[in-house]
mmCIF file of C-alpha atoms in Angstrom:
data_model
loop_
_atom_site.group_PDB
_atom_site.id
_atom_site.type_symbol
_atom_site.label_atom_id
_atom_site.label_comp_id
_atom_site.label_asym_id
_atom_site.label_seq_id
_atom_site.Cartn_x
_atom_site.Cartn_y
_atom_site.Cartn_z
ATOM 1 C CA MET O 1 133.408 45.840 72.319
ATOM 2 C CA PRO O 2 130.744 48.360 73.301
ATOM 3 C CA GLY O 3 131.606 50.766 76.112
ATOM 4 C CA VAL O 4 129.149 52.157 78.652
ATOM 5 C CA ALA O 5 126.104 53.962 77.304
ATOM 6 C CA GLU O 6 126.124 57.608 76.262
ATOM 7 C CA LEU O 7 123.512 59.615 78.148
ATOM 8 C CA THR O 8 121.802 62.786 76.961
ATOM 9 C CA HIS O 9 122.533 66.167 78.512
ATOM 10 C CA PRO O 10 120.567 69.394 78.045
ATOM 11 C CA GLU O 11 122.358 72.225 76.266
ATOM 12 C CA ARG O 12 123.308 75.254 78.316
ATOM 13 C CA SER O 13 120.535 77.259 76.640
ATOM 14 C CA GLU O 14 117.964 74.655 77.659
ATOM 15 C CA LEU O 15 118.647 74.798 81.408
ATOM 16 C CA GLN O 16 115.634 75.818 83.497
ATOM 17 C CA LEU O 17 116.079 77.573 86.828
ATOM 18 C CA THR O 18 113.287 75.622 88.531
ATOM 19 C CA ASP O 19 114.754 72.285 87.369
ATOM 20 C CA VAL O 20 118.169 73.267 88.719
ATOM 21 C CA LEU O 21 116.701 74.400 92.048
ATOM 22 C CA PHE O 22 114.772 71.152 92.322
ATOM 23 C CA ALA O 23 117.883 69.087 91.558
ATOM 24 C CA LEU O 24 119.751 70.928 94.338
ATOM 25 C CA SER O 25 116.879 70.649 96.840
ATOM 26 C CA ASP O 26 117.643 67.120 98.031
ATOM 27 C CA PRO O 27 120.323 66.538 100.693
ATOM 28 C CA GLU O 28 121.841 63.533 98.890
ATOM 29 C CA ARG O 29 121.906 65.302 95.530
ATOM 30 C CA LEU O 30 123.391 68.396 97.140
ATOM 31 C CA ALA O 31 126.075 66.246 98.783
ATOM 32 C CA ILE O 32 127.013 64.878 95.342
ATOM 33 C CA VAL O 33 127.235 68.424 93.960
ATOM 34 C CA ARG O 34 129.463 69.486 96.868
ATOM 35 C CA GLN O 35 131.836 66.598 96.154
ATOM 36 C CA LEU O 36 131.979 67.443 92.455
ATOM 37 C CA ALA O 37 132.744 71.070 93.280
ATOM 38 C CA GLY O 38 136.190 69.744 94.162
ATOM 39 C CA GLY O 39 136.656 68.286 90.677
ATOM 40 C CA PRO O 40 135.310 65.456 88.483
ATOM 41 C CA LEU O 41 134.881 62.087 90.135
ATOM 42 C CA ASN O 42 134.488 58.546 88.970
ATOM 43 C CA MET O 43 130.931 57.533 89.851
ATOM 44 C CA ALA O 44 132.207 54.665 91.978
ATOM 45 C CA ALA O 45 134.236 57.137 94.073
ATOM 46 C CA CYS O 46 131.278 59.430 94.736
ATOM 47 C CA GLN O 47 130.180 59.006 98.358
ATOM 48 C CA MET O 48 126.562 59.034 99.427
ATOM 49 C CA THR O 49 125.651 60.564 102.781
ATOM 50 C CA ASP O 50 123.700 57.370 103.407
ATOM 51 C CA PRO O 51 126.001 54.487 102.358
ATOM 52 C CA ASN O 52 123.064 52.061 102.454
ATOM 53 C CA LEU O 53 121.216 53.718 99.568
ATOM 54 C CA PRO O 54 120.202 51.129 96.970
ATOM 55 C CA LYS O 55 122.029 51.391 93.643
ATOM 56 C CA SER O 56 118.738 52.235 91.931
ATOM 57 C CA THR O 57 118.220 55.249 94.202
ATOM 58 C CA ARG O 58 121.770 56.374 93.547
ATOM 59 C CA SER O 59 121.184 56.089 89.791
ATOM 60 C CA HIS O 60 118.012 58.109 90.111
ATOM 61 C CA LEU O 61 119.786 60.881 92.027
ATOM 62 C CA MET O 62 122.376 61.075 89.242
ATOM 63 C CA LYS O 63 119.637 61.128 86.601
ATOM 64 C CA VAL O 64 117.830 64.081 88.219
ATOM 65 C CA LEU O 65 121.105 66.024 88.435
ATOM 66 C CA ARG O 66 122.017 65.193 84.821
ATOM 67 C CA GLU O 67 118.600 65.959 83.345
ATOM 68 C CA ALA O 68 118.501 69.323 85.131
ATOM 69 C CA GLY O 69 121.918 70.131 83.648
ATOM 70 C CA VAL O 70 123.726 70.245 86.976
ATOM 71 C CA ILE O 71 126.198 67.453 86.224
ATOM 72 C CA ARG O 72 127.623 65.587 83.254
ATOM 73 C CA ASN O 73 127.672 61.804 83.471
ATOM 74 C CA GLU O 74 129.956 60.535 80.739
ATOM 75 C CA PRO O 75 131.609 57.262 79.835
ATOM 76 C CA GLN O 76 135.278 56.981 80.673
ATOM 77 C CA GLY O 77 136.392 53.594 79.452
ATOM 78 C CA ARG O 78 134.183 51.122 81.267
ATOM 79 C CA GLN O 79 133.428 53.534 84.074
ATOM 80 C CA ARG O 80 131.502 56.779 84.369
ATOM 81 C CA LEU O 81 132.904 60.219 85.057
ATOM 82 C CA LEU O 82 130.772 62.791 86.881
ATOM 83 C CA THR O 83 131.476 66.486 86.332
ATOM 84 C CA LEU O 84 129.770 69.552 87.805
ATOM 85 C CA ARG O 85 128.632 71.870 84.976
ATOM 86 C CA ARG O 86 129.911 74.915 86.801
ATOM 87 C CA ASP O 87 130.558 77.069 83.710
ATOM 88 C CA ASP O 88 127.106 76.387 82.302
ATOM 89 C CA LEU O 89 125.407 77.070 85.635
ATOM 90 C CA ASP O 90 127.455 80.214 86.335
ATOM 91 C CA SER O 91 126.679 81.484 82.848
ATOM 92 C CA ARG O 92 122.940 80.904 83.052
ATOM 93 C CA PHE O 93 122.331 81.556 86.757
ATOM 94 C CA PRO O 94 125.151 83.796 88.008
ATOM 95 C CA GLY O 95 125.832 83.428 91.717
ATOM 96 C CA LEU O 96 123.442 80.547 92.290
ATOM 97 C CA LEU O 97 125.965 77.753 92.622
ATOM 98 C CA ASP O 98 128.309 79.896 94.721
ATOM 99 C CA SER O 99 125.509 80.734 97.142
ATOM 100 C CA VAL O 100 124.477 77.095 97.440
ATOM 101 C CA LEU O 101 128.028 75.792 97.896
ATOM 102 C CA ARG O 102 128.813 78.513 100.442
ATOM 103 C CA ASP O 103 126.218 77.205 102.889
ATOM 104 C CA MET I 1 85.313 88.454 117.175
ATOM 105 C CA PRO I 2 88.166 86.168 116.228
ATOM 106 C CA GLY I 3 90.413 87.252 113.341
ATOM 107 C CA VAL I 4 92.070 84.936 110.832
ATOM 108 C CA ALA I 5 94.290 82.201 112.195
ATOM 109 C CA GLU I 6 97.921 82.726 113.186
ATOM 110 C CA LEU I 7 100.214 80.376 111.292
ATOM 111 C CA THR I 8 103.598 79.129 112.458
ATOM 112 C CA HIS I 9 106.833 80.296 110.846
ATOM 113 C CA PRO I 10 110.284 78.777 111.295
ATOM 114 C CA GLU I 11 112.881 80.958 113.013
ATOM 115 C CA ARG I 12 115.732 82.293 110.891
ATOM 116 C CA SER I 13 118.110 79.833 112.572
ATOM 117 C CA GLU I 14 115.865 76.911 111.632
ATOM 118 C CA LEU I 15 115.867 77.557 107.860
ATOM 119 C CA GLN I 16 117.253 74.677 105.806
ATOM 120 C CA LEU I 17 118.893 75.311 102.459
ATOM 121 C CA THR I 18 117.320 72.267 100.803
ATOM 122 C CA ASP I 19 113.834 73.273 101.996
ATOM 123 C CA VAL I 20 114.314 76.768 100.589
ATOM 124 C CA LEU I 21 115.607 75.427 97.257
ATOM 125 C CA PHE I 22 112.638 73.073 97.068
ATOM 126 C CA ALA I 23 110.175 75.878 97.806
ATOM 127 C CA LEU I 24 111.715 77.947 94.986
ATOM 128 C CA SER I 25 111.797 75.038 92.523
ATOM 129 C CA ASP I 26 108.190 75.272 91.371
ATOM 130 C CA PRO I 27 107.206 77.817 88.689
ATOM 131 C CA GLU I 28 104.047 78.919 90.514
ATOM 132 C CA ARG I 29 105.845 79.276 93.840
ATOM 133 C CA LEU I 30 108.681 81.158 92.171
ATOM 134 C CA ALA I 31 106.166 83.500 90.524
ATOM 135 C CA ILE I 32 104.725 84.297 93.977
ATOM 136 C CA VAL I 33 108.221 85.024 95.300
ATOM 137 C CA ARG I 34 108.932 87.330 92.349
ATOM 138 C CA GLN I 35 105.764 89.299 93.089
ATOM 139 C CA LEU I 36 106.620 89.602 96.775
ATOM 140 C CA ALA I 37 110.108 90.833 95.877
ATOM 141 C CA GLY I 38 108.305 94.064 94.976
ATOM 142 C CA GLY I 39 106.845 94.371 98.473
ATOM 143 C CA PRO I 40 104.248 92.701 100.726
ATOM 144 C CA LEU I 41 100.932 91.790 99.126
ATOM 145 C CA ASN I 42 97.504 90.942 100.334
ATOM 146 C CA MET I 43 96.985 87.258 99.526
ATOM 147 C CA ALA I 44 93.948 88.094 97.407
ATOM 148 C CA ALA I 45 96.093 90.399 95.247
ATOM 149 C CA CYS I 46 98.759 87.782 94.603
ATOM 150 C CA GLN I 47 98.439 86.594 91.011
ATOM 151 C CA MET I 48 98.936 82.984 89.978
ATOM 152 C CA THR I 49 100.553 82.229 86.619
ATOM 153 C CA ASP I 50 97.649 79.857 86.066
ATOM 154 C CA PRO I 51 94.490 81.766 87.108
ATOM 155 C CA ASN I 52 92.485 78.528 87.095
ATOM 156 C CA LEU I 53 94.417 76.971 89.970
ATOM 157 C CA PRO I 54 92.028 75.660 92.630
ATOM 158 C CA LYS I 55 92.070 77.544 95.912
ATOM 159 C CA SER I 56 93.366 74.429 97.675
ATOM 160 C CA THR I 57 96.413 74.306 95.359
ATOM 161 C CA ARG I 58 97.040 77.977 95.965
ATOM 162 C CA SER I 59 96.863 77.416 99.721
ATOM 163 C CA HIS I 60 99.304 74.537 99.412
ATOM 164 C CA LEU I 61 101.796 76.646 97.448
ATOM 165 C CA MET I 62 101.676 79.280 100.190
ATOM 166 C CA LYS I 63 102.126 76.601 102.856
ATOM 167 C CA VAL I 64 105.279 75.199 101.219
ATOM 168 C CA LEU I 65 106.748 78.707 100.942
ATOM 169 C CA ARG I 66 105.854 79.551 104.543
ATOM 170 C CA GLU I 67 107.093 76.300 106.064
ATOM 171 C CA ALA I 68 110.414 76.624 104.218
ATOM 172 C CA GLY I 69 110.767 80.131 105.654
ATOM 173 C CA VAL I 70 110.596 81.910 102.297
ATOM 174 C CA ILE I 71 107.492 83.975 103.077
ATOM 175 C CA ARG I 72 105.502 85.159 106.045
ATOM 176 C CA ASN I 73 101.737 84.719 105.897
ATOM 177 C CA GLU I 74 100.208 86.847 108.613
ATOM 178 C CA PRO I 75 96.758 88.046 109.546
ATOM 179 C CA GLN I 76 95.955 91.632 108.636
ATOM 180 C CA GLY I 77 92.478 92.289 109.885
ATOM 181 C CA ARG I 78 90.286 89.736 108.153
ATOM 182 C CA GLN I 79 92.742 89.285 105.315
ATOM 183 C CA ARG I 80 96.221 87.812 105.011
ATOM 184 C CA LEU I 81 99.428 89.664 104.263
ATOM 185 C CA LEU I 82 102.251 87.865 102.425
ATOM 186 C CA THR I 83 105.828 89.072 102.905
ATOM 187 C CA LEU I 84 109.066 87.771 101.412
ATOM 188 C CA ARG I 85 111.552 86.985 104.224
ATOM 189 C CA ARG I 86 114.375 88.651 102.350
ATOM 190 C CA ASP I 87 116.481 89.628 105.379
ATOM 191 C CA ASP I 88 116.280 86.135 106.846
ATOM 192 C CA LEU I 89 117.142 84.492 103.528
ATOM 193 C CA ASP I 90 119.967 86.936 102.761
ATOM 194 C CA SER I 91 121.378 86.404 106.230
ATOM 195 C CA ARG I 92 121.314 82.614 106.095
ATOM 196 C CA PHE I 93 122.004 82.050 102.377
ATOM 197 C CA PRO I 94 123.809 85.133 101.067
ATOM 198 C CA GLY I 95 123.324 85.696 97.353
ATOM 199 C CA LEU I 96 120.775 82.935 96.855
ATOM 200 C CA LEU I 97 117.657 85.047 96.541
ATOM 201 C CA ASP I 98 119.429 87.622 94.374
ATOM 202 C CA SER I 99 120.608 84.930 91.966
ATOM 203 C CA VAL I 100 117.143 83.410 91.748
ATOM 204 C CA LEU I 101 115.367 86.757 91.259
ATOM 205 C CA ARG I 102 117.926 87.857 88.662
ATOM 206 C CA ASP I 103 116.963 85.074 86.250
#
């Protein structure tokens, strides 16, 4: 029985500052990042600021964050686990995530 | 004789983190910010990464930076002086500008 799909993630060395800044520049995406700063979350448990957001919009927000290298979105059984890539971000852009989460 | 137009700038207290992150998320805009980190510049002296950018694009880049509160764009005689709002940014979002300029 196939599980949920594997998605691609950029390597740490591939992360681009402008992509990361863009990913963090949206209030809904930033709210997701703030939640994940507390630890990994099942995608279904991740709250949107606007609970009426269509599922497609929610998926797109996750895609922008994943493609910029801000989060990992990985299969966990039949669900998806979201993880903030804090070590990768701190290594490539020291202080950036702390300054954003502090606000 | 009228000088060049006064433009509006948000107050320090009005700056929004997501607006600032968005303003910094474009390579051309970030290149402008890096130049202004060295001190104020006459707009005509500010180099674009792509020297073939139309003047309208250049004006739009400056507008996004100004409206987010990242730079001041003020008349200086018949020219315009661009200044990075470092104190305002450091006060509102400590560490953010340093982490972005460090990269």
